[in-house]
Short mmCIF file of N, CA and C in Angstrom, two decimals:
data_model
loop_
_atom_site.label_atom_id
_atom_site.label_comp_id
_atom_site.label_asym_id
_atom_site.label_seq_id
_atom_site.Cartn_x
_atom_site.Cartn_y
_atom_site.Cartn_z
N ALA A 1 86.29 95.18 126.30
CA ALA A 1 85.84 94.06 127.10
C ALA A 1 85.35 92.96 126.18
N ALA A 2 85.44 91.75 126.64
CA ALA A 2 85.01 90.59 125.85
C ALA A 2 83.52 90.71 125.54
N GLY A 3 83.16 90.32 124.32
CA GLY A 3 81.76 90.36 123.94
C GLY A 3 81.29 91.69 123.40
N ASP A 4 82.16 92.70 123.35
CA ASP A 4 81.78 94.02 122.84
C ASP A 4 82.07 94.18 121.35
N GLY A 5 82.55 93.11 120.70
CA GLY A 5 82.91 93.19 119.29
C GLY A 5 81.70 93.18 118.38
N HIS A 6 81.96 93.34 117.12
CA HIS A 6 80.93 93.33 116.10
C HIS A 6 81.25 92.25 115.10
N THR A 7 80.24 91.80 114.39
CA THR A 7 80.40 90.80 113.36
C THR A 7 80.09 91.42 112.01
N VAL A 8 80.95 91.14 111.03
CA VAL A 8 80.71 91.60 109.67
C VAL A 8 80.84 90.40 108.75
N ILE A 9 79.84 90.19 107.91
CA ILE A 9 79.84 89.08 106.96
C ILE A 9 79.75 89.66 105.56
N PHE A 10 80.66 89.24 104.70
CA PHE A 10 80.66 89.64 103.30
C PHE A 10 80.17 88.45 102.47
N GLU A 11 79.23 88.69 101.57
CA GLU A 11 78.83 87.68 100.61
C GLU A 11 79.25 88.19 99.24
N GLY A 12 79.79 87.31 98.43
CA GLY A 12 80.21 87.71 97.10
C GLY A 12 81.33 86.82 96.61
N ARG A 13 82.15 87.37 95.74
CA ARG A 13 83.24 86.64 95.11
C ARG A 13 84.55 87.04 95.77
N ALA A 14 85.41 86.05 96.00
CA ALA A 14 86.73 86.31 96.57
C ALA A 14 87.80 85.77 95.62
N GLU A 15 88.88 86.53 95.50
CA GLU A 15 89.98 86.14 94.63
C GLU A 15 91.27 86.20 95.44
N LEU A 16 92.00 85.10 95.49
CA LEU A 16 93.29 85.06 96.16
C LEU A 16 94.33 85.57 95.18
N ILE A 17 95.06 86.62 95.56
CA ILE A 17 96.11 87.18 94.71
C ILE A 17 97.36 86.32 94.91
N LEU A 18 97.70 85.53 93.89
CA LEU A 18 98.78 84.55 94.02
C LEU A 18 100.14 85.08 93.57
N GLU A 19 100.17 86.12 92.73
CA GLU A 19 101.45 86.66 92.26
C GLU A 19 102.09 87.48 93.38
N PRO A 20 103.26 87.07 93.87
CA PRO A 20 103.89 87.77 95.01
C PRO A 20 104.11 89.25 94.76
N GLU A 21 104.54 89.64 93.58
CA GLU A 21 104.81 91.06 93.31
C GLU A 21 103.52 91.88 93.30
N VAL A 22 102.45 91.31 92.76
CA VAL A 22 101.16 92.02 92.75
C VAL A 22 100.66 92.19 94.17
N GLY A 23 100.75 91.11 94.96
CA GLY A 23 100.33 91.17 96.36
C GLY A 23 101.13 92.18 97.16
N ARG A 24 102.43 92.22 96.91
CA ARG A 24 103.29 93.17 97.62
C ARG A 24 102.95 94.60 97.22
N GLU A 25 102.79 94.84 95.93
CA GLU A 25 102.48 96.19 95.44
C GLU A 25 101.15 96.69 96.01
N ARG A 26 100.13 95.86 95.95
CA ARG A 26 98.82 96.26 96.48
C ARG A 26 98.86 96.38 98.00
N GLY A 27 99.59 95.46 98.64
CA GLY A 27 99.72 95.51 100.09
C GLY A 27 100.38 96.79 100.56
N GLU A 28 101.41 97.24 99.84
CA GLU A 28 102.08 98.49 100.19
C GLU A 28 101.11 99.67 100.11
N LYS A 29 100.26 99.68 99.08
CA LYS A 29 99.27 100.76 98.95
C LYS A 29 98.26 100.74 100.09
N ILE A 30 97.83 99.54 100.46
CA ILE A 30 96.86 99.41 101.56
C ILE A 30 97.50 99.88 102.88
N TYR A 31 98.73 99.44 103.14
CA TYR A 31 99.41 99.83 104.38
C TYR A 31 99.64 101.34 104.41
N ALA A 32 100.03 101.92 103.27
CA ALA A 32 100.26 103.38 103.22
C ALA A 32 98.96 104.13 103.49
N ARG A 33 97.86 103.59 103.00
CA ARG A 33 96.57 104.27 103.22
C ARG A 33 96.22 104.32 104.70
N TYR A 34 96.45 103.22 105.42
CA TYR A 34 96.03 103.16 106.81
C TYR A 34 97.12 103.50 107.82
N LEU A 35 98.39 103.35 107.42
CA LEU A 35 99.49 103.63 108.35
C LEU A 35 100.25 104.89 107.99
N GLY A 36 99.95 105.47 106.82
CA GLY A 36 100.72 106.59 106.31
C GLY A 36 101.96 106.05 105.59
N VAL A 37 102.54 106.87 104.73
CA VAL A 37 103.69 106.41 103.94
C VAL A 37 104.84 105.99 104.84
N GLU A 38 105.17 106.81 105.83
CA GLU A 38 106.28 106.47 106.73
C GLU A 38 105.96 105.24 107.57
N GLY A 39 104.70 105.13 108.03
CA GLY A 39 104.31 103.97 108.81
C GLY A 39 104.41 102.68 108.02
N ALA A 40 104.07 102.74 106.73
CA ALA A 40 104.15 101.56 105.87
C ALA A 40 105.59 101.14 105.62
N ARG A 41 106.53 102.08 105.75
CA ARG A 41 107.95 101.77 105.54
C ARG A 41 108.63 101.22 106.79
N ALA A 42 107.92 101.22 107.91
CA ALA A 42 108.49 100.74 109.17
C ALA A 42 108.81 99.24 109.06
N ALA A 43 109.66 98.78 109.95
CA ALA A 43 110.15 97.39 109.90
C ALA A 43 109.03 96.36 109.98
N GLU A 44 108.08 96.57 110.89
CA GLU A 44 107.04 95.55 111.07
C GLU A 44 106.14 95.39 109.84
N PRO A 45 105.57 96.46 109.27
CA PRO A 45 104.78 96.27 108.06
C PRO A 45 105.60 95.69 106.90
N GLN A 46 106.86 96.08 106.79
CA GLN A 46 107.69 95.52 105.73
C GLN A 46 107.92 94.02 105.94
N SER A 47 108.02 93.59 107.20
CA SER A 47 108.18 92.16 107.47
C SER A 47 106.92 91.40 107.08
N TRP A 48 105.75 92.02 107.24
CA TRP A 48 104.50 91.36 106.82
C TRP A 48 104.50 91.17 105.31
N LEU A 49 104.92 92.20 104.57
CA LEU A 49 104.91 92.12 103.11
C LEU A 49 105.88 91.06 102.59
N ASN A 50 106.96 90.83 103.32
CA ASN A 50 107.98 89.87 102.88
C ASN A 50 107.78 88.49 103.46
N ASP A 51 106.77 88.30 104.28
CA ASP A 51 106.48 87.00 104.88
C ASP A 51 105.93 86.06 103.81
N PRO A 52 106.47 84.84 103.69
CA PRO A 52 105.97 83.91 102.68
C PRO A 52 104.50 83.54 102.88
N GLN A 53 103.98 83.75 104.08
CA GLN A 53 102.57 83.44 104.35
C GLN A 53 101.67 84.65 104.13
N HIS A 54 102.22 85.75 103.65
CA HIS A 54 101.44 86.96 103.38
C HIS A 54 100.43 86.66 102.28
N LEU A 55 99.16 86.87 102.58
CA LEU A 55 98.10 86.64 101.61
C LEU A 55 97.31 87.92 101.38
N LEU A 56 96.90 88.11 100.15
CA LEU A 56 96.03 89.22 99.83
C LEU A 56 94.81 88.63 99.14
N ILE A 57 93.65 88.96 99.68
CA ILE A 57 92.39 88.45 99.14
C ILE A 57 91.56 89.63 98.68
N ARG A 58 91.17 89.61 97.42
CA ARG A 58 90.32 90.66 96.86
C ARG A 58 88.88 90.19 96.98
N ILE A 59 88.03 90.99 97.59
CA ILE A 59 86.62 90.65 97.78
C ILE A 59 85.76 91.60 96.96
N VAL A 60 84.92 91.02 96.11
CA VAL A 60 83.92 91.80 95.38
C VAL A 60 82.60 91.42 96.03
N HIS A 61 82.11 92.31 96.88
CA HIS A 61 80.95 91.98 97.70
C HIS A 61 79.64 92.16 96.92
N ALA A 62 78.72 91.27 97.22
CA ALA A 62 77.36 91.38 96.71
C ALA A 62 76.45 91.90 97.84
N ALA A 63 76.84 91.57 99.07
CA ALA A 63 76.07 92.01 100.24
C ALA A 63 77.01 92.06 101.45
N ILE A 64 76.72 92.97 102.36
CA ILE A 64 77.46 93.08 103.62
C ILE A 64 76.44 93.12 104.75
N PHE A 65 76.69 92.26 105.75
CA PHE A 65 75.82 92.21 106.92
C PHE A 65 76.67 92.52 108.14
N ALA A 66 76.18 93.37 109.02
CA ALA A 66 76.91 93.74 110.22
C ALA A 66 75.97 93.71 111.42
N SER A 67 76.55 93.31 112.54
CA SER A 67 75.77 93.33 113.78
C SER A 67 76.64 93.80 114.93
#
């Protein structure tokens, strides 16, 4: 239901991964972790990895706030 969500705020340093191959390699590992190896190989996750707008942001947090 609307309004049942939570808010998470990260404070720290963020790095945009600009090298497409590095972003794809790390993205594949992240997808495999959460979707399983076979799930990461599915058409939809693969389309995300090959999308020119695919961004990977590395966050080194100093603090995390959640509500």
